[in-house]
Amino acid sequence: MAITLVNPEGLPAIDVMRQVSIATGTKMIFVAGQVSWDADGVTVGEGDLAAQVERSYLNAGTALAAAGASFDDAVKLTVYVVDWTADKMPLFLEGVSRAAAKLGVTPMAPASLIGVATLDIPDHLVEVEVTAILD
């Protein structure tokens, strides 16, 4: 496998991700930020954080698949959430869990969750960027 995910001694082990991604390979994949749109550009889950997280991750999975990859090949995730507060974490994790079940893979790459004031349109609550690598 082109990626080894680790939690180094001296850093906290976090259940939903690993702290470090060690990647080797020849094909890098950069997925633009994916939001909660369906194939027609209609927002899915308006006002529902868990639904938008789920759809954004599913869209990122679709983009990865177009490049012959999956979340197993992800080396870094960046997630932007509008008006982020820690009390939203259960809804965020619910959305990730639902997407993972549908994708058949758990996104464990190192991740950054960044709170933002707004995204591209007011209806979007979440945007997910992925960097992946293949042998």
mmCIF file of C-alpha atoms in Angstrom:
data_model
loop_
_atom_site.group_PDB
_atom_site.id
_atom_site.type_symbol
_atom_site.label_atom_id
_atom_site.label_comp_id
_atom_site.label_asym_id
_atom_site.label_seq_id
_atom_site.Cartn_x
_atom_site.Cartn_y
_atom_site.Cartn_z
ATOM 1 C CA MET A 1 0.000 0.000 0.000
ATOM 2 C CA ALA A 2 1.210 3.509 -0.801
ATOM 3 C CA ILE A 3 0.062 4.974 2.532
ATOM 4 C CA THR A 4 0.874 4.240 6.149
ATOM 5 C CA LEU A 5 -1.222 6.056 8.748
ATOM 6 C CA VAL A 6 0.246 6.402 12.239
ATOM 7 C CA ASN A 7 -0.298 8.030 15.591
ATOM 8 C CA PRO A 8 3.238 8.759 16.811
ATOM 9 C CA GLU A 9 4.128 8.296 20.450
ATOM 10 C CA GLY A 10 3.912 11.663 22.153
ATOM 11 C CA LEU A 11 0.818 12.792 20.215
ATOM 12 C CA PRO A 12 -2.745 11.972 21.220
ATOM 13 C CA ALA A 13 -4.405 9.005 19.522
ATOM 14 C CA ILE A 14 -7.654 10.259 17.999
ATOM 15 C CA ASP A 15 -10.366 7.743 17.125
ATOM 16 C CA VAL A 16 -11.535 9.355 13.894
ATOM 17 C CA MET A 17 -8.185 9.997 12.213
ATOM 18 C CA ARG A 18 -4.435 9.430 12.380
ATOM 19 C CA GLN A 19 -1.906 12.176 13.083
ATOM 20 C CA VAL A 20 0.544 11.333 10.283
ATOM 21 C CA SER A 21 0.275 9.973 6.763
ATOM 22 C CA ILE A 22 3.399 8.536 5.154
ATOM 23 C CA ALA A 23 2.831 8.261 1.416
ATOM 24 C CA THR A 24 4.794 6.793 -1.444
ATOM 25 C CA GLY A 25 3.527 6.586 -4.968
ATOM 26 C CA THR A 26 3.601 8.154 -8.361
ATOM 27 C CA LYS A 27 0.102 9.490 -8.969
ATOM 28 C CA MET A 28 -1.158 12.344 -6.806
ATOM 29 C CA ILE A 29 -4.836 13.220 -6.727
ATOM 30 C CA PHE A 30 -6.164 16.566 -5.559
ATOM 31 C CA VAL A 31 -9.938 16.741 -5.099
ATOM 32 C CA ALA A 32 -11.489 20.198 -5.108
ATOM 33 C CA GLY A 33 -13.650 21.054 -2.132
ATOM 34 C CA GLN A 34 -16.829 19.008 -2.347
ATOM 35 C CA VAL A 35 -20.081 20.399 -1.004
ATOM 36 C CA SER A 36 -23.539 18.944 -0.537
ATOM 37 C CA TRP A 37 -24.722 19.076 -4.144
ATOM 38 C CA ASP A 38 -26.429 16.341 -6.098
ATOM 39 C CA ALA A 39 -25.461 15.694 -9.733
ATOM 40 C CA ASP A 40 -27.763 18.532 -10.844
ATOM 41 C CA GLY A 41 -26.202 21.111 -8.502
ATOM 42 C CA VAL A 42 -29.087 21.064 -6.029
ATOM 43 C CA THR A 43 -28.132 21.330 -2.350
ATOM 44 C CA VAL A 44 -28.845 18.133 -0.392
ATOM 45 C CA GLY A 45 -29.762 18.443 3.305
ATOM 46 C CA GLU A 46 -30.371 22.171 3.493
ATOM 47 C CA GLY A 47 -29.891 23.210 7.139
ATOM 48 C CA ASP A 48 -28.918 19.644 8.198
ATOM 49 C CA LEU A 49 -25.238 19.406 9.149
ATOM 50 C CA ALA A 50 -25.105 15.586 9.318
ATOM 51 C CA ALA A 51 -26.786 15.231 5.908
ATOM 52 C CA GLN A 52 -24.445 17.780 4.332
ATOM 53 C CA VAL A 53 -21.352 16.133 5.826
ATOM 54 C CA GLU A 54 -22.543 12.774 4.501
ATOM 55 C CA ARG A 55 -23.194 14.109 1.002
ATOM 56 C CA SER A 56 -19.938 16.077 0.881
ATOM 57 C CA TYR A 57 -17.949 12.944 1.799
ATOM 58 C CA LEU A 58 -19.915 10.879 -0.740
ATOM 59 C CA ASN A 59 -19.163 13.484 -3.412
ATOM 60 C CA ALA A 60 -15.478 13.387 -2.466
ATOM 61 C CA GLY A 61 -15.655 9.586 -2.765
ATOM 62 C CA THR A 62 -17.136 9.941 -6.251
ATOM 63 C CA ALA A 63 -14.332 12.316 -7.247
ATOM 64 C CA LEU A 64 -11.698 9.935 -5.869
ATOM 65 C CA ALA A 65 -13.274 6.999 -7.723
ATOM 66 C CA ALA A 66 -13.056 8.960 -11.002
ATOM 67 C CA ALA A 67 -9.286 8.959 -10.480
ATOM 68 C CA GLY A 68 -9.212 5.249 -9.585
ATOM 69 C CA ALA A 69 -8.858 5.964 -5.863
ATOM 70 C CA SER A 70 -10.864 5.819 -2.628
ATOM 71 C CA PHE A 71 -10.565 7.216 0.879
ATOM 72 C CA ASP A 72 -8.103 4.357 1.520
ATOM 73 C CA ASP A 73 -5.728 6.320 -0.724
ATOM 74 C CA ALA A 74 -6.284 9.660 1.028
ATOM 75 C CA VAL A 75 -3.240 11.242 2.638
ATOM 76 C CA LYS A 76 -4.897 14.469 3.865
ATOM 77 C CA LEU A 77 -8.414 15.801 4.391
ATOM 78 C CA THR A 78 -9.374 19.409 4.975
ATOM 79 C CA VAL A 79 -12.930 20.081 6.072
ATOM 80 C CA TYR A 80 -14.457 23.540 6.289
ATOM 81 C CA VAL A 81 -17.588 23.961 8.442
ATOM 82 C CA VAL A 82 -19.671 27.117 8.648
ATOM 83 C CA ASP A 83 -20.008 28.589 12.151
ATOM 84 C CA TRP A 84 -18.172 25.644 13.736
ATOM 85 C CA THR A 85 -18.557 25.023 17.469
ATOM 86 C CA ALA A 86 -17.529 21.924 19.392
ATOM 87 C CA ASP A 87 -21.154 21.025 20.173
ATOM 88 C CA LYS A 88 -21.610 20.254 16.442
ATOM 89 C CA MET A 89 -19.106 17.383 16.593
ATOM 90 C CA PRO A 90 -21.728 14.628 17.144
ATOM 91 C CA LEU A 91 -23.622 15.712 14.001
ATOM 92 C CA PHE A 92 -20.371 15.959 12.063
ATOM 93 C CA LEU A 93 -19.311 12.460 13.138
ATOM 94 C CA GLU A 94 -22.781 11.090 12.344
ATOM 95 C CA GLY A 95 -22.459 12.369 8.788
ATOM 96 C CA VAL A 96 -18.954 10.912 8.401
ATOM 97 C CA SER A 97 -20.161 7.577 9.803
ATOM 98 C CA ARG A 98 -23.102 7.403 7.397
ATOM 99 C CA ALA A 99 -20.858 8.229 4.428
ATOM 100 C CA ALA A 100 -18.259 5.673 5.546
ATOM 101 C CA ALA A 101 -20.924 2.960 5.732
ATOM 102 C CA LYS A 102 -22.089 3.759 2.194
ATOM 103 C CA LEU A 103 -18.531 4.008 0.840
ATOM 104 C CA GLY A 104 -17.394 0.844 2.598
ATOM 105 C CA VAL A 105 -14.321 2.629 3.947
ATOM 106 C CA THR A 106 -13.525 4.791 6.952
ATOM 107 C CA PRO A 107 -11.741 8.079 6.162
ATOM 108 C CA MET A 108 -8.824 8.002 8.626
ATOM 109 C CA ALA A 109 -6.237 10.231 6.928
ATOM 110 C CA PRO A 110 -4.852 13.187 8.862
ATOM 111 C CA ALA A 111 -7.511 15.869 8.820
ATOM 112 C CA SER A 112 -7.993 19.515 9.632
ATOM 113 C CA LEU A 113 -11.443 20.822 10.531
ATOM 114 C CA ILE A 114 -11.612 24.571 10.016
ATOM 115 C CA GLY A 115 -14.467 26.802 11.069
ATOM 116 C CA VAL A 116 -15.395 29.432 8.497
ATOM 117 C CA ALA A 117 -17.895 32.277 8.302
ATOM 118 C CA THR A 118 -19.400 31.152 4.994
ATOM 119 C CA LEU A 119 -18.819 28.963 1.938
ATOM 120 C CA ASP A 120 -19.647 29.420 -1.761
ATOM 121 C CA ILE A 121 -23.397 29.787 -1.205
ATOM 122 C CA PRO A 122 -25.395 30.330 1.998
ATOM 123 C CA ASP A 123 -27.026 26.863 1.860
ATOM 124 C CA HIS A 124 -23.700 25.018 2.113
ATOM 125 C CA LEU A 125 -22.528 24.167 5.623
ATOM 126 C CA VAL A 126 -19.579 21.868 4.796
ATOM 127 C CA GLU A 127 -16.813 21.540 2.206
ATOM 128 C CA VAL A 128 -14.410 18.572 2.023
ATOM 129 C CA GLU A 129 -11.040 18.616 0.203
ATOM 130 C CA VAL A 130 -8.994 15.451 -0.282
ATOM 131 C CA THR A 131 -5.425 14.756 -1.325
ATOM 132 C CA ALA A 132 -4.673 11.148 -2.263
ATOM 133 C CA ILE A 133 -1.828 9.134 -3.759
ATOM 134 C CA LEU A 134 -1.649 5.937 -5.805
ATOM 135 C CA ASP A 135 1.265 3.684 -6.663
#
